[in-house]
Short mmCIF file of C-alpha atoms and ligand atoms in Angstrom, two decimals:
data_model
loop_
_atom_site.label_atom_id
_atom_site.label_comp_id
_atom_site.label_asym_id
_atom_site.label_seq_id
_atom_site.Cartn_x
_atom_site.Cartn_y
_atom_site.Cartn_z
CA UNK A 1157 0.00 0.00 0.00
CA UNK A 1158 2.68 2.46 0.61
CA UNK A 1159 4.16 2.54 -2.95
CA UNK A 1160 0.55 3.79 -4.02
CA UNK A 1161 0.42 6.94 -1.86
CA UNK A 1162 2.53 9.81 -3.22
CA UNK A 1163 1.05 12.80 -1.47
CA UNK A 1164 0.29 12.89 2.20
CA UNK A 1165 -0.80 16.04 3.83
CA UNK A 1166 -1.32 16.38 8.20
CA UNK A 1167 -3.60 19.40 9.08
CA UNK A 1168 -2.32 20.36 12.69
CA UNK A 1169 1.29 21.04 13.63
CA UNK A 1170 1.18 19.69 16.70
CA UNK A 1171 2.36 16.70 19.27
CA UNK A 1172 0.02 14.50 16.96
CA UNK A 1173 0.23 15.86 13.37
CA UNK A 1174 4.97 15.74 14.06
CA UNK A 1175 4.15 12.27 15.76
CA UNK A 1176 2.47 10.92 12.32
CA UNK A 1177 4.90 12.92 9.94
CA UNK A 1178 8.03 11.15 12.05
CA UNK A 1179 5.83 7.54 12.34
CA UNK A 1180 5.46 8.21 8.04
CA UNK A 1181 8.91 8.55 7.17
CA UNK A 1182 9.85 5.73 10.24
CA UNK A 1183 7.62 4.15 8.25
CA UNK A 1184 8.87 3.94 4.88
CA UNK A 1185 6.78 6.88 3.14
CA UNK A 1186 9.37 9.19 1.14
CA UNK A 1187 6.76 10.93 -1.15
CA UNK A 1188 5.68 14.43 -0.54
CA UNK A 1189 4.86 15.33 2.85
CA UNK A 1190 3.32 18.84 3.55
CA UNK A 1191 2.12 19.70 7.33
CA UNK A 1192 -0.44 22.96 7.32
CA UNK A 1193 -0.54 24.17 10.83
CA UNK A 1194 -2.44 27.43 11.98
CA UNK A 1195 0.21 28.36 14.51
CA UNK A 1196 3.09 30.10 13.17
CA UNK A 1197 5.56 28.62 15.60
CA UNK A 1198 7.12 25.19 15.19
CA UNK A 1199 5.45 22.24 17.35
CA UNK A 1200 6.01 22.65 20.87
CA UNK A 1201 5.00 21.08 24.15
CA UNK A 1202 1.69 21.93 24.94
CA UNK A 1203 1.96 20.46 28.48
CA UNK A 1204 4.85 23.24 29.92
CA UNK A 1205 2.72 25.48 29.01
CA UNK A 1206 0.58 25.13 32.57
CA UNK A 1207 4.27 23.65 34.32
CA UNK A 1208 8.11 25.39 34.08
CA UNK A 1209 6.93 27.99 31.53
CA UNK A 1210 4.52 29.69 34.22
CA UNK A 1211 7.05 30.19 36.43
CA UNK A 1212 8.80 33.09 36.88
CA UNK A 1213 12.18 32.12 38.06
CA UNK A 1214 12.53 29.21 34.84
CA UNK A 1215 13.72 30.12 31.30
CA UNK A 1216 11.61 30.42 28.17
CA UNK A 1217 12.76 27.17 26.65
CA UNK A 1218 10.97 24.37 28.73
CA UNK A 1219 8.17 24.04 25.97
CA UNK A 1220 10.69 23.63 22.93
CA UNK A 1221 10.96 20.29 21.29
CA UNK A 1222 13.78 18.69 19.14
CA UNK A 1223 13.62 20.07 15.57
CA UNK A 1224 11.87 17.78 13.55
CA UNK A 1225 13.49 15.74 10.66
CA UNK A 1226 10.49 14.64 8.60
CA UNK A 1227 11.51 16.68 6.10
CA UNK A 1228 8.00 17.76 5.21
CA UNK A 1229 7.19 21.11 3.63
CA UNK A 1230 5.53 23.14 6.30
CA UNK A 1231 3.13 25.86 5.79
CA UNK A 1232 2.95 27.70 9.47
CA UNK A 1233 0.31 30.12 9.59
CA UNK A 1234 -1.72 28.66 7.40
CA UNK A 1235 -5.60 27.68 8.15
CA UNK A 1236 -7.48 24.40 6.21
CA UNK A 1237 -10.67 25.95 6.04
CA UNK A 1238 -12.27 23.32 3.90
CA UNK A 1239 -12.08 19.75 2.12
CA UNK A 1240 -13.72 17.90 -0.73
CA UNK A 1241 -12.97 13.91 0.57
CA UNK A 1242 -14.22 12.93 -2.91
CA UNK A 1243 -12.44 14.79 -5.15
CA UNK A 1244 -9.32 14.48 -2.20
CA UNK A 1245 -8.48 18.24 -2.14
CA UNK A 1246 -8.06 20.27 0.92
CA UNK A 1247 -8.38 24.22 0.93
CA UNK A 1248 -6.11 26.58 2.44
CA UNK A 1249 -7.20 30.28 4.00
CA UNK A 1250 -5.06 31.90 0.95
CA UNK A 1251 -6.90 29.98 -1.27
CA UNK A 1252 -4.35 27.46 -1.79
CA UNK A 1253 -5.62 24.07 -2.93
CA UNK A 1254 -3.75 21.13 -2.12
CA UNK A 1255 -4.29 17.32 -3.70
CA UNK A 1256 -3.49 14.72 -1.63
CA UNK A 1257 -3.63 10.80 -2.01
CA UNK A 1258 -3.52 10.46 2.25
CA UNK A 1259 -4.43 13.03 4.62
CA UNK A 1260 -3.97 12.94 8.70
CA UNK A 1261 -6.57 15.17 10.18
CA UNK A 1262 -4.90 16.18 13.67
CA UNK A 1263 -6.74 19.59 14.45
CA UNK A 1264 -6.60 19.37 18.18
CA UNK A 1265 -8.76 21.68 20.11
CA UNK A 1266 -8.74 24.64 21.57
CA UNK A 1267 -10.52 26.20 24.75
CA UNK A 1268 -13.65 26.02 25.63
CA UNK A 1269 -14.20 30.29 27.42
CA UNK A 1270 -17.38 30.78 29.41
CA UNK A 1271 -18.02 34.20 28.62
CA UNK A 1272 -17.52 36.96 25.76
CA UNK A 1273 -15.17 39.46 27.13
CA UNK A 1274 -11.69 39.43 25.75
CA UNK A 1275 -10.45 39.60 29.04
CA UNK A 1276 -11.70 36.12 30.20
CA UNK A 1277 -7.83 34.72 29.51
CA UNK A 1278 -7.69 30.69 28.59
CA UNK A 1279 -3.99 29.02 28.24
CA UNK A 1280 -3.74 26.25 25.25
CA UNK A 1281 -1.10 28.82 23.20
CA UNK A 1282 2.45 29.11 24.13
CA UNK A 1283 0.92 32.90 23.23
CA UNK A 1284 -1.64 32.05 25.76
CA UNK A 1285 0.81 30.97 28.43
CA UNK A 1286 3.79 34.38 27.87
CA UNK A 1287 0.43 36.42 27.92
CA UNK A 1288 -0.41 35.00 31.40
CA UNK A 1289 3.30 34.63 32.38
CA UNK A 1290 3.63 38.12 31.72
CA UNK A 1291 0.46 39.32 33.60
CA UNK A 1292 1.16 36.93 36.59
CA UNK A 1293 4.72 38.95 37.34
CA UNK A 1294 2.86 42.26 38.54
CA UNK A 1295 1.42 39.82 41.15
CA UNK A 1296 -2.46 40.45 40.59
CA UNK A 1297 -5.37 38.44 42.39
CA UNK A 1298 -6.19 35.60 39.67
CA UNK A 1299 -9.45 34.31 40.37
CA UNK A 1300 -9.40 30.70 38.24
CA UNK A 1301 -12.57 29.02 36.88
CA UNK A 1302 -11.82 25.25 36.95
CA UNK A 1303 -10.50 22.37 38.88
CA UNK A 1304 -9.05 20.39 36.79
CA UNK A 1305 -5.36 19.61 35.38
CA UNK A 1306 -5.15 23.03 34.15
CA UNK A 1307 -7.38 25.01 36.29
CA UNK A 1308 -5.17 23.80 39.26
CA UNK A 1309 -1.46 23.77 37.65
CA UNK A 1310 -2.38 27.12 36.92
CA UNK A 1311 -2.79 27.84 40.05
CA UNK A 1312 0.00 26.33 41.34
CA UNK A 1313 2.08 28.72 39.49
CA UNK A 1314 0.28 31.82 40.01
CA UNK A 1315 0.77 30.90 44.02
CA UNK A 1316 4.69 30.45 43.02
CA UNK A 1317 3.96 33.86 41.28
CA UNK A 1318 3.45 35.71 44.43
CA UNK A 1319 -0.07 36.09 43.54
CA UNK A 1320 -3.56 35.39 45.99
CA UNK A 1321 -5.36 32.71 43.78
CA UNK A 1322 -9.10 31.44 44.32
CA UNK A 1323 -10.04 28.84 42.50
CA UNK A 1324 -13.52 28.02 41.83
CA UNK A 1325 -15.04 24.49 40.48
CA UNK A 1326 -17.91 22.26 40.44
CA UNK A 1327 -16.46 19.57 42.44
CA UNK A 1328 -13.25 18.81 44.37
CA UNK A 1329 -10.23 19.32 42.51
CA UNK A 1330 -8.72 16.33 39.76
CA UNK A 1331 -11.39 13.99 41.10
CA UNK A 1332 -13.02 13.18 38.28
CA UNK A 1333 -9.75 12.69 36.18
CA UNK A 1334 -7.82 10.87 39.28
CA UNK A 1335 -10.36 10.04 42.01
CA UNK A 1336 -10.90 11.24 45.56
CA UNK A 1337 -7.48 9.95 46.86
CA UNK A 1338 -5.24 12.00 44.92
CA UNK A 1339 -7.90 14.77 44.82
CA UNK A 1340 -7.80 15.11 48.45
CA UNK A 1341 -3.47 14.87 48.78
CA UNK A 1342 -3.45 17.64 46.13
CA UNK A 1343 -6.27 19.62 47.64
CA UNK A 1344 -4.24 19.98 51.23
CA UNK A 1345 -0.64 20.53 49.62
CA UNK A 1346 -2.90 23.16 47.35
CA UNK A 1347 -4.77 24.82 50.37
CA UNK A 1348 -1.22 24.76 52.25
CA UNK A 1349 0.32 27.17 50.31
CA UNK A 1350 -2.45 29.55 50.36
CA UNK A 1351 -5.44 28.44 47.71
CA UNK A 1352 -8.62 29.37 47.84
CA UNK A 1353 -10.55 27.03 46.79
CA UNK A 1354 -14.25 27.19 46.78
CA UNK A 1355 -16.29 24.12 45.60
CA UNK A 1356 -19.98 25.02 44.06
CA UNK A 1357 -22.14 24.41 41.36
CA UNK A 1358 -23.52 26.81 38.67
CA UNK A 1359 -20.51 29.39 38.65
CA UNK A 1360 -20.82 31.69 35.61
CA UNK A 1361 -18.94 34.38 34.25
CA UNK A 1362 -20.85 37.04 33.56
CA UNK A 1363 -19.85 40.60 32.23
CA UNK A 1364 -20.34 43.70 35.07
CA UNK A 1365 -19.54 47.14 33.96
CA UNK A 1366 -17.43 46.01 31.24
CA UNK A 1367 -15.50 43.35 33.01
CA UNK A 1368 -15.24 39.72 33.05
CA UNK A 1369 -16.53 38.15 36.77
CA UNK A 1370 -17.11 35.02 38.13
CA UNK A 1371 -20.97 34.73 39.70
CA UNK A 1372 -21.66 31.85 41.58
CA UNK A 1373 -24.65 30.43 41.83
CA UNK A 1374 -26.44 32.63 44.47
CA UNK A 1375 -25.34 36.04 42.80
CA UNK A 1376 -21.72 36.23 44.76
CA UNK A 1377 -19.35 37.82 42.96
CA UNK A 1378 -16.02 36.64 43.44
CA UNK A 1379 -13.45 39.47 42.25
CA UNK A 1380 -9.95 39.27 41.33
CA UNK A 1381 -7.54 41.31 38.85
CA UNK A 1382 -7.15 38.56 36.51
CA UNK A 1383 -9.74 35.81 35.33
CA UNK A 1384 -8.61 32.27 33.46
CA UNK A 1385 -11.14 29.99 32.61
CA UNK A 1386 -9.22 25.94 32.50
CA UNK A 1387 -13.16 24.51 31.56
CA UNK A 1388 -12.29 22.24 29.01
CA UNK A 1389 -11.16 21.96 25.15
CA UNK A 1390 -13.92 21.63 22.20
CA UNK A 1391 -12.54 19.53 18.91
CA UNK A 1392 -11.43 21.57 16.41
CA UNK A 1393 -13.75 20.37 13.32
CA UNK A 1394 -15.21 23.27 11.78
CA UNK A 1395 -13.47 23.48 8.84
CA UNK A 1396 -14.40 19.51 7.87
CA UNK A 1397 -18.09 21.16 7.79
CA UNK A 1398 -19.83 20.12 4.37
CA UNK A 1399 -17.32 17.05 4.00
CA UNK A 1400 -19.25 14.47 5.42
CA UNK A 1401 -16.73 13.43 7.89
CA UNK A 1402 -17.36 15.85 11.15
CA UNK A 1403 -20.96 15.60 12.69
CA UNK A 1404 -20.43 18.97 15.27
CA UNK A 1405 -18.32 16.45 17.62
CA UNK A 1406 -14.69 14.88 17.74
CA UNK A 1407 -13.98 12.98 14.73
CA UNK A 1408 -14.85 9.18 15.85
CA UNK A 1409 -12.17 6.93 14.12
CA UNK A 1410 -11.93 3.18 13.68
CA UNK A 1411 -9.73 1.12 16.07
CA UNK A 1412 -6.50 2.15 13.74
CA UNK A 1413 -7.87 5.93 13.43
CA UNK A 1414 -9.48 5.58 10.20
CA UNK A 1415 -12.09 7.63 8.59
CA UNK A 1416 -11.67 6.51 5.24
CA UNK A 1417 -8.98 4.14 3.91
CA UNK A 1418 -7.15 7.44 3.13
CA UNK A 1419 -8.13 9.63 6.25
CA UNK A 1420 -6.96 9.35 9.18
CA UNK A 1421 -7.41 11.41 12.56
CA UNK A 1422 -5.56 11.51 16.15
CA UNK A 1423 -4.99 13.33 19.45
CA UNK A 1424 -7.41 15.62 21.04
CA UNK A 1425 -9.54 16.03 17.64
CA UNK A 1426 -10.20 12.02 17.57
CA UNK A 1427 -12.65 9.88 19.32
CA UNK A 1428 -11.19 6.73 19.23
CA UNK A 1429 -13.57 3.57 20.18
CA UNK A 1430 -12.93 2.06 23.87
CA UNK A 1431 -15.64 -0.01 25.41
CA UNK A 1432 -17.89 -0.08 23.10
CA UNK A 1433 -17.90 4.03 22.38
CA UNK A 1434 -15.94 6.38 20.91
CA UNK A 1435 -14.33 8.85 23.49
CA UNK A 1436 -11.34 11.25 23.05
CA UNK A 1437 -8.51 11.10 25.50
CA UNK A 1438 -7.17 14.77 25.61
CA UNK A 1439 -3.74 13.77 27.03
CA UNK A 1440 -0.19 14.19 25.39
CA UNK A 1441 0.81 10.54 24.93
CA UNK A 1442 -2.53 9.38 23.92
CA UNK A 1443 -2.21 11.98 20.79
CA UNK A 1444 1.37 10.17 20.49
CA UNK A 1445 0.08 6.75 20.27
CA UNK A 1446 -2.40 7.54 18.29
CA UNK A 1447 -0.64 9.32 15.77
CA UNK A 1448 2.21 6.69 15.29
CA UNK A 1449 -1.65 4.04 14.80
CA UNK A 1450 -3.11 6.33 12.36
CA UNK A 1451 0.15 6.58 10.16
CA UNK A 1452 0.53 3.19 10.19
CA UNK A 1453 -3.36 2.66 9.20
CA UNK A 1454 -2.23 5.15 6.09
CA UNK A 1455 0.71 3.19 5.08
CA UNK A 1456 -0.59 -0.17 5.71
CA UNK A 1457 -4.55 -0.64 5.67
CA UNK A 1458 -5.77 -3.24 8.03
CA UNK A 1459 -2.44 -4.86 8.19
CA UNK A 1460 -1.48 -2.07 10.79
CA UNK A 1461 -1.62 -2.60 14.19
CA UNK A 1462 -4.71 -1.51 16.27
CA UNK A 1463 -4.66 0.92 18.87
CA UNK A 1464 -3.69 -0.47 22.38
CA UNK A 1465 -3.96 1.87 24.51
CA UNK A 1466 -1.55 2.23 27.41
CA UNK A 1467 -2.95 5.26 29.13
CA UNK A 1468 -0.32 7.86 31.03
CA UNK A 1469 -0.43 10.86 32.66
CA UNK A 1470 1.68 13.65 34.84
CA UNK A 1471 1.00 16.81 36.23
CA UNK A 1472 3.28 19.46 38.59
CA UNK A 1473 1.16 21.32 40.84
CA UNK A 1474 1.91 22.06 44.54
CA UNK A 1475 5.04 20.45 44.62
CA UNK A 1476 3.63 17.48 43.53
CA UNK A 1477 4.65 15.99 40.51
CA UNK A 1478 2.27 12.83 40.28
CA UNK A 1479 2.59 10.60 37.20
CA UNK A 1480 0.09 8.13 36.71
CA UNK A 1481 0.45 4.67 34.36
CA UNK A 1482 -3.25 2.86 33.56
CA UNK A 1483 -7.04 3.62 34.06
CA UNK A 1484 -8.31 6.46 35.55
CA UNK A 1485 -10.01 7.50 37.97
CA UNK A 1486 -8.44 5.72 41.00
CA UNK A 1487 -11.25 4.67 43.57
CA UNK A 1488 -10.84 3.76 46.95
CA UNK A 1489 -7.32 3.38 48.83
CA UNK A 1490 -4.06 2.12 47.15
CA UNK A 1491 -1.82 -0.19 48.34
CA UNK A 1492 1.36 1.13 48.90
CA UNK A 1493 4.00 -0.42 46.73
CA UNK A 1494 7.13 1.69 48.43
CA UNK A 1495 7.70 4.65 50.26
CA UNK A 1496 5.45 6.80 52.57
CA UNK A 1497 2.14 7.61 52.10
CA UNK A 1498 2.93 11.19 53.66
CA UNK A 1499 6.37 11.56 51.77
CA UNK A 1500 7.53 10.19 48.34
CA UNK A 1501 5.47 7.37 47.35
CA UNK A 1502 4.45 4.79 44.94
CA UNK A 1503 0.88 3.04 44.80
CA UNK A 1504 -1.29 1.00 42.79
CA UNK A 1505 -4.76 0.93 42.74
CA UNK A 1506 -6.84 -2.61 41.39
CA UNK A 1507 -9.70 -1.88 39.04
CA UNK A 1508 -12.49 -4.01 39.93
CA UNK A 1509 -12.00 -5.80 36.17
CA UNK A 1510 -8.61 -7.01 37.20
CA UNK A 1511 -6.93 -4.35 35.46
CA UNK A 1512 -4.52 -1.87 37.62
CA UNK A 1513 -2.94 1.39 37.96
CA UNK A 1514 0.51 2.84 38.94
CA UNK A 1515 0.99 5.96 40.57
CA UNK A 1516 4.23 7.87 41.85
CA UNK A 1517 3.97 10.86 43.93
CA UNK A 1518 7.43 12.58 44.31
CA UNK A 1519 9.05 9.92 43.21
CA UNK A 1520 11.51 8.95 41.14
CA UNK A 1521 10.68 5.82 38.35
CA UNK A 1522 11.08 5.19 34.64
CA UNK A 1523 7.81 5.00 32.74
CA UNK A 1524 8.78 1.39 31.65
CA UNK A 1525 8.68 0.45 35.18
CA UNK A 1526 5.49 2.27 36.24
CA UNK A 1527 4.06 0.96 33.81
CA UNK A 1528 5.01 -2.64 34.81
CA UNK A 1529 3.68 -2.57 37.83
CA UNK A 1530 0.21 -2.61 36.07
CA UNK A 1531 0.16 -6.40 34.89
C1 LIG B 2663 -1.70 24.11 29.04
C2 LIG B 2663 -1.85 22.63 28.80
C3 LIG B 2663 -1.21 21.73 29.62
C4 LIG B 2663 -1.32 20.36 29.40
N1 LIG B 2663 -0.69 19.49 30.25
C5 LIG B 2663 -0.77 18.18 30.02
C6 LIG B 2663 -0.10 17.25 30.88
O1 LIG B 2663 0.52 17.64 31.86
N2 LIG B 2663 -0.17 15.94 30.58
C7 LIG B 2663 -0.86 15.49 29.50
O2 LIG B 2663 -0.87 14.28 29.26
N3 LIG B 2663 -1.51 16.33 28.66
C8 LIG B 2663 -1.48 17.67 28.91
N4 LIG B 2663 -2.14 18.53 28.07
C9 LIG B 2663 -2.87 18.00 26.91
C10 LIG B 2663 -1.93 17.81 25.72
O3 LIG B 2663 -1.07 18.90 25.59
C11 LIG B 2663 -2.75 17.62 24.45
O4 LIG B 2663 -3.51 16.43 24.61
C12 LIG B 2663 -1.90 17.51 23.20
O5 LIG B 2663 -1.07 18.62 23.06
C13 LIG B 2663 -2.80 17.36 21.98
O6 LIG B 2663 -2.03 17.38 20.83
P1 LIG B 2663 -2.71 17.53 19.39
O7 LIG B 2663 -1.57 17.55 18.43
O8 LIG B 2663 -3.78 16.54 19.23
O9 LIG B 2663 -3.46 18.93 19.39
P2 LIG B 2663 -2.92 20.41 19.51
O10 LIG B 2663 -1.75 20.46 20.41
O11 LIG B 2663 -4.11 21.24 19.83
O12 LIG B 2663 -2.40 20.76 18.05
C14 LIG B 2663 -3.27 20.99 16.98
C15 LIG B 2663 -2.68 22.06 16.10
O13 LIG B 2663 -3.48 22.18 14.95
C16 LIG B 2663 -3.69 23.53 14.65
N5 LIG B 2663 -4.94 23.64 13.87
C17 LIG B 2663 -6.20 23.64 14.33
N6 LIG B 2663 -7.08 23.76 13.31
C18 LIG B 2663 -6.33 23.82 12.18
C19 LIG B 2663 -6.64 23.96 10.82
N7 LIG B 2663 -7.91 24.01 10.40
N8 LIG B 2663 -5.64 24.03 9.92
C20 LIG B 2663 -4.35 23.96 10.33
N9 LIG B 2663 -3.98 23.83 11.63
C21 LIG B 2663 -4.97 23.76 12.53
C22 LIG B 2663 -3.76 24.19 16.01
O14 LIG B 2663 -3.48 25.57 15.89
C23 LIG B 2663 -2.67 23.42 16.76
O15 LIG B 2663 -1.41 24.03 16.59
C24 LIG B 2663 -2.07 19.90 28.30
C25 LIG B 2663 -2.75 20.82 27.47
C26 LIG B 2663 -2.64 22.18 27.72
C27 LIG B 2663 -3.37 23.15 26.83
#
């Protein structure tokens, strides 16, 4: 199958669209490779942005990746706005039209903002994060709309920042991505250093006098200098409108990322199918794995290998730097593998399908061997 595709085009310059390029030419495609991506910048890491890059005292450098070697012809700055799967041409925002025999759709997503005022700030741009780095260094309240991974790294830097932070979410912070074990250990080292955190339904950001505020549900307003809403990512699939492929959601791919023989999608754009759905998997080394399936599904057909996934995930936040190997969320109490439970520490938590998860907490492991303590 490989000798057959001479043109290959990835929309989306980043962790997923330079994972397929590299998996292409790995691979054995040496046609004509041409990556569109709507940020001018090179691909960078996504997840410093919320980490090193937020802090003050760090250089600017902790996002930058390797320079890549694909060898593709990159257009930065340049927007698909549209694509005709029949006739296998994708448009450009100049106008440009560009043929392809194979096309990787990795997209991503962007933020999902709560209100309408420009100065309701979001971070998913390295432009995003030296905007807020920049902001955070006059040492303003922040008042933070979310309790997630991002809502709560963010945070954690703005604390490190010098700045009083309040953070308010629907329901304790990271449980629903790590359970109420880990929830609860970050929630005291977060609350230690000075978060406030306030846990309520129905907040809202509403516009007063020509600012951006957080209203909670019975009309408080909670105030602060700065406002960053961390409420989630929406799948960036506009421009497939009219194609036939996008439906308003994330693009839901076959088990090797497949929307066609000759389109393929991955990372934070794709839904790929796991227990019987199709659900995306926002996470950095998902959109890796996924990418290297869905080049292979290009190159090879059904001859490629499946995706299997091996979930894993880090954050920094609080002095915490908890990585986490398997299913999520974690319910109930681990079992302590080594270490302390109130110092460094690694656990595992069974899954009540047999399955089980690895987590260390200030500790020092190689993936390989986090990940081994899963079988
Ligand atoms: C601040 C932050 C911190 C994170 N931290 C972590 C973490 O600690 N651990 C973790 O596992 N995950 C983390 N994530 C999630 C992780 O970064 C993402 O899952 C990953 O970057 C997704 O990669 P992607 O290539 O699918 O999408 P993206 O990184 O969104 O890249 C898609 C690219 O496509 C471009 N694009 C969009 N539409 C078009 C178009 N029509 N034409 C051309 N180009 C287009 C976009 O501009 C973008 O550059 C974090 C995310 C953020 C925002």
């Amino acid at each position: 199958m490989v000798s057959t595709l001479k043109r290959i085009v990835v929309v989306g310059n980043g962790i997923a669209g330079l994972t397929a390029a590299d998996s292409l030419r790995a691979g054995g495609f040496d046609g004509e490779l041409t990556m569109v991506g709507a940020e001018t910048r090179p691909a960078y890491s996504r997840p410093a942005l919320s980490k090193a890059l937020l802090r003050s005292d760090t250089d600017l450098t902790s996002h930058e990746l390797p320079p890549p070697d694909h060898g593709a012809t990159e257009l930065l700055g340049r927007t698909a706005v549209g694509l005709d799967a029949d006739r296998r041409v994708l448009t450009l925002d100049d106008g440009t039209e560009l043929e392809y025999d194979g096309l990787v759709i990795a997209s991503g997503s962007r933020a999902r903002r709560l209100g309408t005022g420009s100065d309701e700030l979001v971070l998913r741009t390295l432009d995003d994060a030296l905007a807020l780095r920049e902001k955070l260094s006059s040492r303003p309240d922040v008042v933070i709309v979310g309790g997630g991974p991002l809502g709560m790294e963010a945070a954690s830097g703005a604390l490190e920042a010098g700045c009083r932070v309040t953070v308010v979410t629907n329901e304790p912070p990271l449980e629903r991505q790590l359970g109420p074990y880990l929830s609860s250990h970050i929630t005291a080292a977060a609350t230690a250093r000075g978060l406030t955190l306030i846990i309520t339904p129905g907040a809202r950001v509403v516009d007063q006098d020509g600012r951006s505020r957080v209203e909670l549900a019975d009309g408080t307003i909670i105030d602060g200098e700065i406002l960053l809403s961390a409420v989630g990512d929406i799948p960036n699939t506009e421009w497939l409108e009219g194609s036939g492929l996008a439906d308003g959601g994330p693009l839901a791919v076959d088990s090797r990322g497949r929307l066609r023989p000759e389109i393929v999608a991955a990372g934070d754009v794709a839904a790929f199918p796991l227990a019987g759905a199709n659900v995306r998997s926002p996470i950095w080394h998902s959109a890796i794995e996924q990418a290297r399936v869905a080049a292979g599904a290009l190159l090879h057909g059904d001859a490629a290998p499946e995706l299997q996934a091996q979930p894993y995930f880090w954050t920094e936040l609080f002095d915490l730097n908890i990585r986490v190997a398997g299913r999520t969320p974690l319910v109930g109490e681990p079992e302590l593998v080594d270490g302390a439970l109130d110092g460094p520490a690694l656990l595992r938590w069974r899954h009540d399908d047999g399955t089980a998860a690895a987590v260390s907490v200030n500790y020092r492991i190689p993936i390989p061997r986090l990940r081994k303590l899963c079988d």
